[in-house]
């Protein structure tokens, strides 16, 4: 395996959980994200994703935000044996209007959704680590 892949897998394995933040391209996740997921799942029996808590958020210019990309990631979570945070969801739509010239996110409602999800994700990780969810 390439050195970068091994380093990436090591970081995923040592993480308490994984937060995927993605745009949506052509009704799905970007190819580079799928490639990273696939590399870290190999070889069979040594997946970095196995048993990891995960949460998903994303932003897109479409009205639905990243609902299709997030659905795709949820589908990938099943064979990877990841535990997906069910709610709250963060689906930022009309993203172009929600960032300033310096690419700072300016939407307060969106920030609130992110804060809520991050707090819920921390609780989700804790529940999984302490056996309150199986």
mmCIF file of C-alpha atoms in Angstrom:
data_model
loop_
_atom_site.group_PDB
_atom_site.id
_atom_site.type_symbol
_atom_site.label_atom_id
_atom_site.label_comp_id
_atom_site.label_asym_id
_atom_site.label_seq_id
_atom_site.Cartn_x
_atom_site.Cartn_y
_atom_site.Cartn_z
ATOM 1 C CA UNK A 1 0.000 0.000 0.000
ATOM 2 C CA UNK A 2 1.184 3.549 -0.659
ATOM 3 C CA UNK A 3 2.616 5.350 2.376
ATOM 4 C CA UNK A 4 -0.152 7.972 2.248
ATOM 5 C CA UNK A 5 -2.824 5.273 2.358
ATOM 6 C CA UNK A 6 -1.203 3.613 5.354
ATOM 7 C CA UNK A 7 -0.978 6.966 7.155
ATOM 8 C CA UNK A 8 -4.614 7.724 6.332
ATOM 9 C CA UNK A 9 -5.757 4.319 7.585
ATOM 10 C CA UNK A 10 -3.767 4.765 10.804
ATOM 11 C CA UNK A 11 -5.435 8.121 11.438
ATOM 12 C CA UNK A 12 -8.892 6.675 10.830
ATOM 13 C CA UNK A 13 -8.185 3.691 13.079
ATOM 14 C CA UNK A 14 -7.017 5.941 15.919
ATOM 15 C CA UNK A 15 -10.017 8.282 15.659
ATOM 16 C CA UNK A 16 -12.958 7.967 18.037
ATOM 17 C CA UNK A 17 -15.307 8.669 15.125
ATOM 18 C CA UNK A 18 -15.365 9.974 11.569
ATOM 19 C CA UNK A 19 -17.190 13.082 10.371
ATOM 20 C CA UNK A 20 -17.710 13.112 6.618
ATOM 21 C CA UNK A 21 -18.253 16.604 5.188
ATOM 22 C CA UNK A 22 -18.965 16.467 1.493
ATOM 23 C CA UNK A 23 -20.344 18.350 -1.468
ATOM 24 C CA UNK A 24 -22.647 16.566 -3.898
ATOM 25 C CA UNK A 25 -21.637 15.957 -7.495
ATOM 26 C CA UNK A 26 -23.988 14.369 -10.040
ATOM 27 C CA UNK A 27 -26.293 13.113 -7.264
ATOM 28 C CA UNK A 28 -23.507 11.454 -5.278
ATOM 29 C CA UNK A 29 -20.249 11.822 -3.419
ATOM 30 C CA UNK A 30 -17.094 13.014 -5.180
ATOM 31 C CA UNK A 31 -14.964 10.258 -6.681
ATOM 32 C CA UNK A 32 -11.973 11.184 -4.519
ATOM 33 C CA UNK A 33 -14.018 10.538 -1.360
ATOM 34 C CA UNK A 34 -15.188 7.144 -2.649
ATOM 35 C CA UNK A 35 -11.583 6.318 -3.505
ATOM 36 C CA UNK A 36 -10.415 7.214 0.026
ATOM 37 C CA UNK A 37 -13.182 5.081 1.534
ATOM 38 C CA UNK A 38 -12.221 2.145 -0.661
ATOM 39 C CA UNK A 39 -8.477 2.399 0.049
ATOM 40 C CA UNK A 40 -9.060 2.484 3.809
ATOM 41 C CA UNK A 41 -11.303 -0.584 3.633
ATOM 42 C CA UNK A 42 -8.563 -2.811 2.214
ATOM 43 C CA UNK A 43 -7.274 -5.424 2.499
ATOM 44 C CA UNK A 44 -10.307 -7.463 3.485
ATOM 45 C CA UNK A 45 -10.212 -8.006 7.231
ATOM 46 C CA UNK A 46 -8.208 -4.829 7.888
ATOM 47 C CA UNK A 47 -10.729 -2.066 7.249
ATOM 48 C CA UNK A 48 -10.080 1.178 9.095
ATOM 49 C CA UNK A 49 -13.835 1.819 9.112
ATOM 50 C CA UNK A 50 -14.902 -1.293 11.033
ATOM 51 C CA UNK A 51 -17.003 -0.329 14.051
ATOM 52 C CA UNK A 52 -16.408 3.416 13.648
ATOM 53 C CA UNK A 53 -19.100 5.908 14.595
ATOM 54 C CA UNK A 54 -19.767 8.292 11.723
ATOM 55 C CA UNK A 55 -21.687 11.471 11.062
ATOM 56 C CA UNK A 56 -22.313 13.232 7.773
ATOM 57 C CA UNK A 57 -22.829 16.843 6.766
ATOM 58 C CA UNK A 58 -22.542 18.622 3.473
ATOM 59 C CA UNK A 59 -23.248 21.659 1.356
ATOM 60 C CA UNK A 60 -24.341 21.998 -2.252
ATOM 61 C CA UNK A 61 -25.922 24.587 -4.488
ATOM 62 C CA UNK A 62 -28.951 22.366 -5.089
ATOM 63 C CA UNK A 63 -32.208 22.813 -3.178
ATOM 64 C CA UNK A 64 -31.842 19.425 -1.484
ATOM 65 C CA UNK A 65 -28.384 20.203 -0.221
ATOM 66 C CA UNK A 66 -26.454 16.952 -0.171
ATOM 67 C CA UNK A 67 -29.310 14.570 0.566
ATOM 68 C CA UNK A 68 -28.368 12.129 -2.214
ATOM 69 C CA UNK A 69 -24.654 12.152 -1.370
ATOM 70 C CA UNK A 70 -25.477 11.560 2.281
ATOM 71 C CA UNK A 71 -27.804 8.699 1.371
ATOM 72 C CA UNK A 72 -24.977 7.189 -0.660
ATOM 73 C CA UNK A 73 -22.583 7.450 2.308
ATOM 74 C CA UNK A 74 -25.184 5.824 4.561
ATOM 75 C CA UNK A 75 -25.404 2.923 2.100
ATOM 76 C CA UNK A 76 -21.609 2.515 2.167
ATOM 77 C CA UNK A 77 -21.661 2.440 5.970
ATOM 78 C CA UNK A 78 -23.510 -0.883 6.058
ATOM 79 C CA UNK A 79 -20.868 -3.137 4.430
ATOM 80 C CA UNK A 80 -18.126 -1.121 6.174
ATOM 81 C CA UNK A 81 -19.743 -1.869 9.573
ATOM 82 C CA UNK A 82 -19.911 1.786 10.571
ATOM 83 C CA UNK A 83 -22.430 3.234 13.020
ATOM 84 C CA UNK A 84 -24.137 6.220 11.408
ATOM 85 C CA UNK A 85 -25.529 8.996 13.581
ATOM 86 C CA UNK A 86 -29.192 8.985 12.530
ATOM 87 C CA UNK A 87 -30.041 12.580 13.425
ATOM 88 C CA UNK A 88 -29.723 15.519 13.324
ATOM 89 C CA UNK A 89 -28.836 15.931 9.676
ATOM 90 C CA UNK A 90 -26.942 18.879 8.205
ATOM 91 C CA UNK A 91 -27.971 19.508 4.593
ATOM 92 C CA UNK A 92 -26.840 22.972 3.525
ATOM 93 C CA UNK A 93 -28.595 24.039 0.331
ATOM 94 C CA UNK A 94 -27.911 27.081 -1.873
ATOM 95 C CA UNK A 95 -24.349 26.976 -0.553
ATOM 96 C CA UNK A 96 -22.994 29.578 -2.966
ATOM 97 C CA UNK A 97 -25.006 32.255 -1.141
ATOM 98 C CA UNK A 98 -23.906 31.107 2.313
ATOM 99 C CA UNK A 99 -20.162 31.738 2.065
ATOM 100 C CA UNK A 100 -18.437 35.105 1.859
ATOM 101 C CA UNK A 101 -15.495 36.041 -0.404
ATOM 102 C CA UNK A 102 -13.012 34.533 2.086
ATOM 103 C CA UNK A 103 -15.037 31.271 2.081
ATOM 104 C CA UNK A 104 -16.313 31.801 5.631
ATOM 105 C CA UNK A 105 -19.670 30.147 6.279
ATOM 106 C CA UNK A 106 -22.114 32.961 7.081
ATOM 107 C CA UNK A 107 -25.446 31.187 7.615
ATOM 108 C CA UNK A 108 -26.341 31.261 11.336
ATOM 109 C CA UNK A 109 -29.132 28.710 11.012
ATOM 110 C CA UNK A 110 -26.702 26.359 9.288
ATOM 111 C CA UNK A 111 -24.144 26.949 12.048
ATOM 112 C CA UNK A 112 -26.786 26.022 14.615
ATOM 113 C CA UNK A 113 -27.508 22.779 12.750
ATOM 114 C CA UNK A 114 -23.786 22.013 12.731
ATOM 115 C CA UNK A 115 -23.443 22.693 16.458
ATOM 116 C CA UNK A 116 -26.415 20.443 17.200
ATOM 117 C CA UNK A 117 -25.019 17.651 15.065
ATOM 118 C CA UNK A 118 -21.536 17.886 16.565
ATOM 119 C CA UNK A 119 -22.980 17.725 20.092
ATOM 120 C CA UNK A 120 -25.139 14.741 19.127
ATOM 121 C CA UNK A 121 -22.128 13.070 17.477
ATOM 122 C CA UNK A 122 -20.046 13.431 20.647
ATOM 123 C CA UNK A 123 -22.889 11.790 22.594
ATOM 124 C CA UNK A 124 -23.219 9.073 19.914
ATOM 125 C CA UNK A 125 -19.518 8.243 20.186
ATOM 126 C CA UNK A 126 -19.737 8.129 23.980
ATOM 127 C CA UNK A 127 -22.796 5.859 23.865
ATOM 128 C CA UNK A 128 -21.048 3.473 21.464
ATOM 129 C CA UNK A 129 -17.832 3.436 23.526
ATOM 130 C CA UNK A 130 -19.696 2.712 26.754
ATOM 131 C CA UNK A 131 -21.945 0.038 25.247
ATOM 132 C CA UNK A 132 -25.170 2.023 25.546
ATOM 133 C CA UNK A 133 -25.785 1.375 21.833
ATOM 134 C CA UNK A 134 -24.936 -1.834 20.065
#
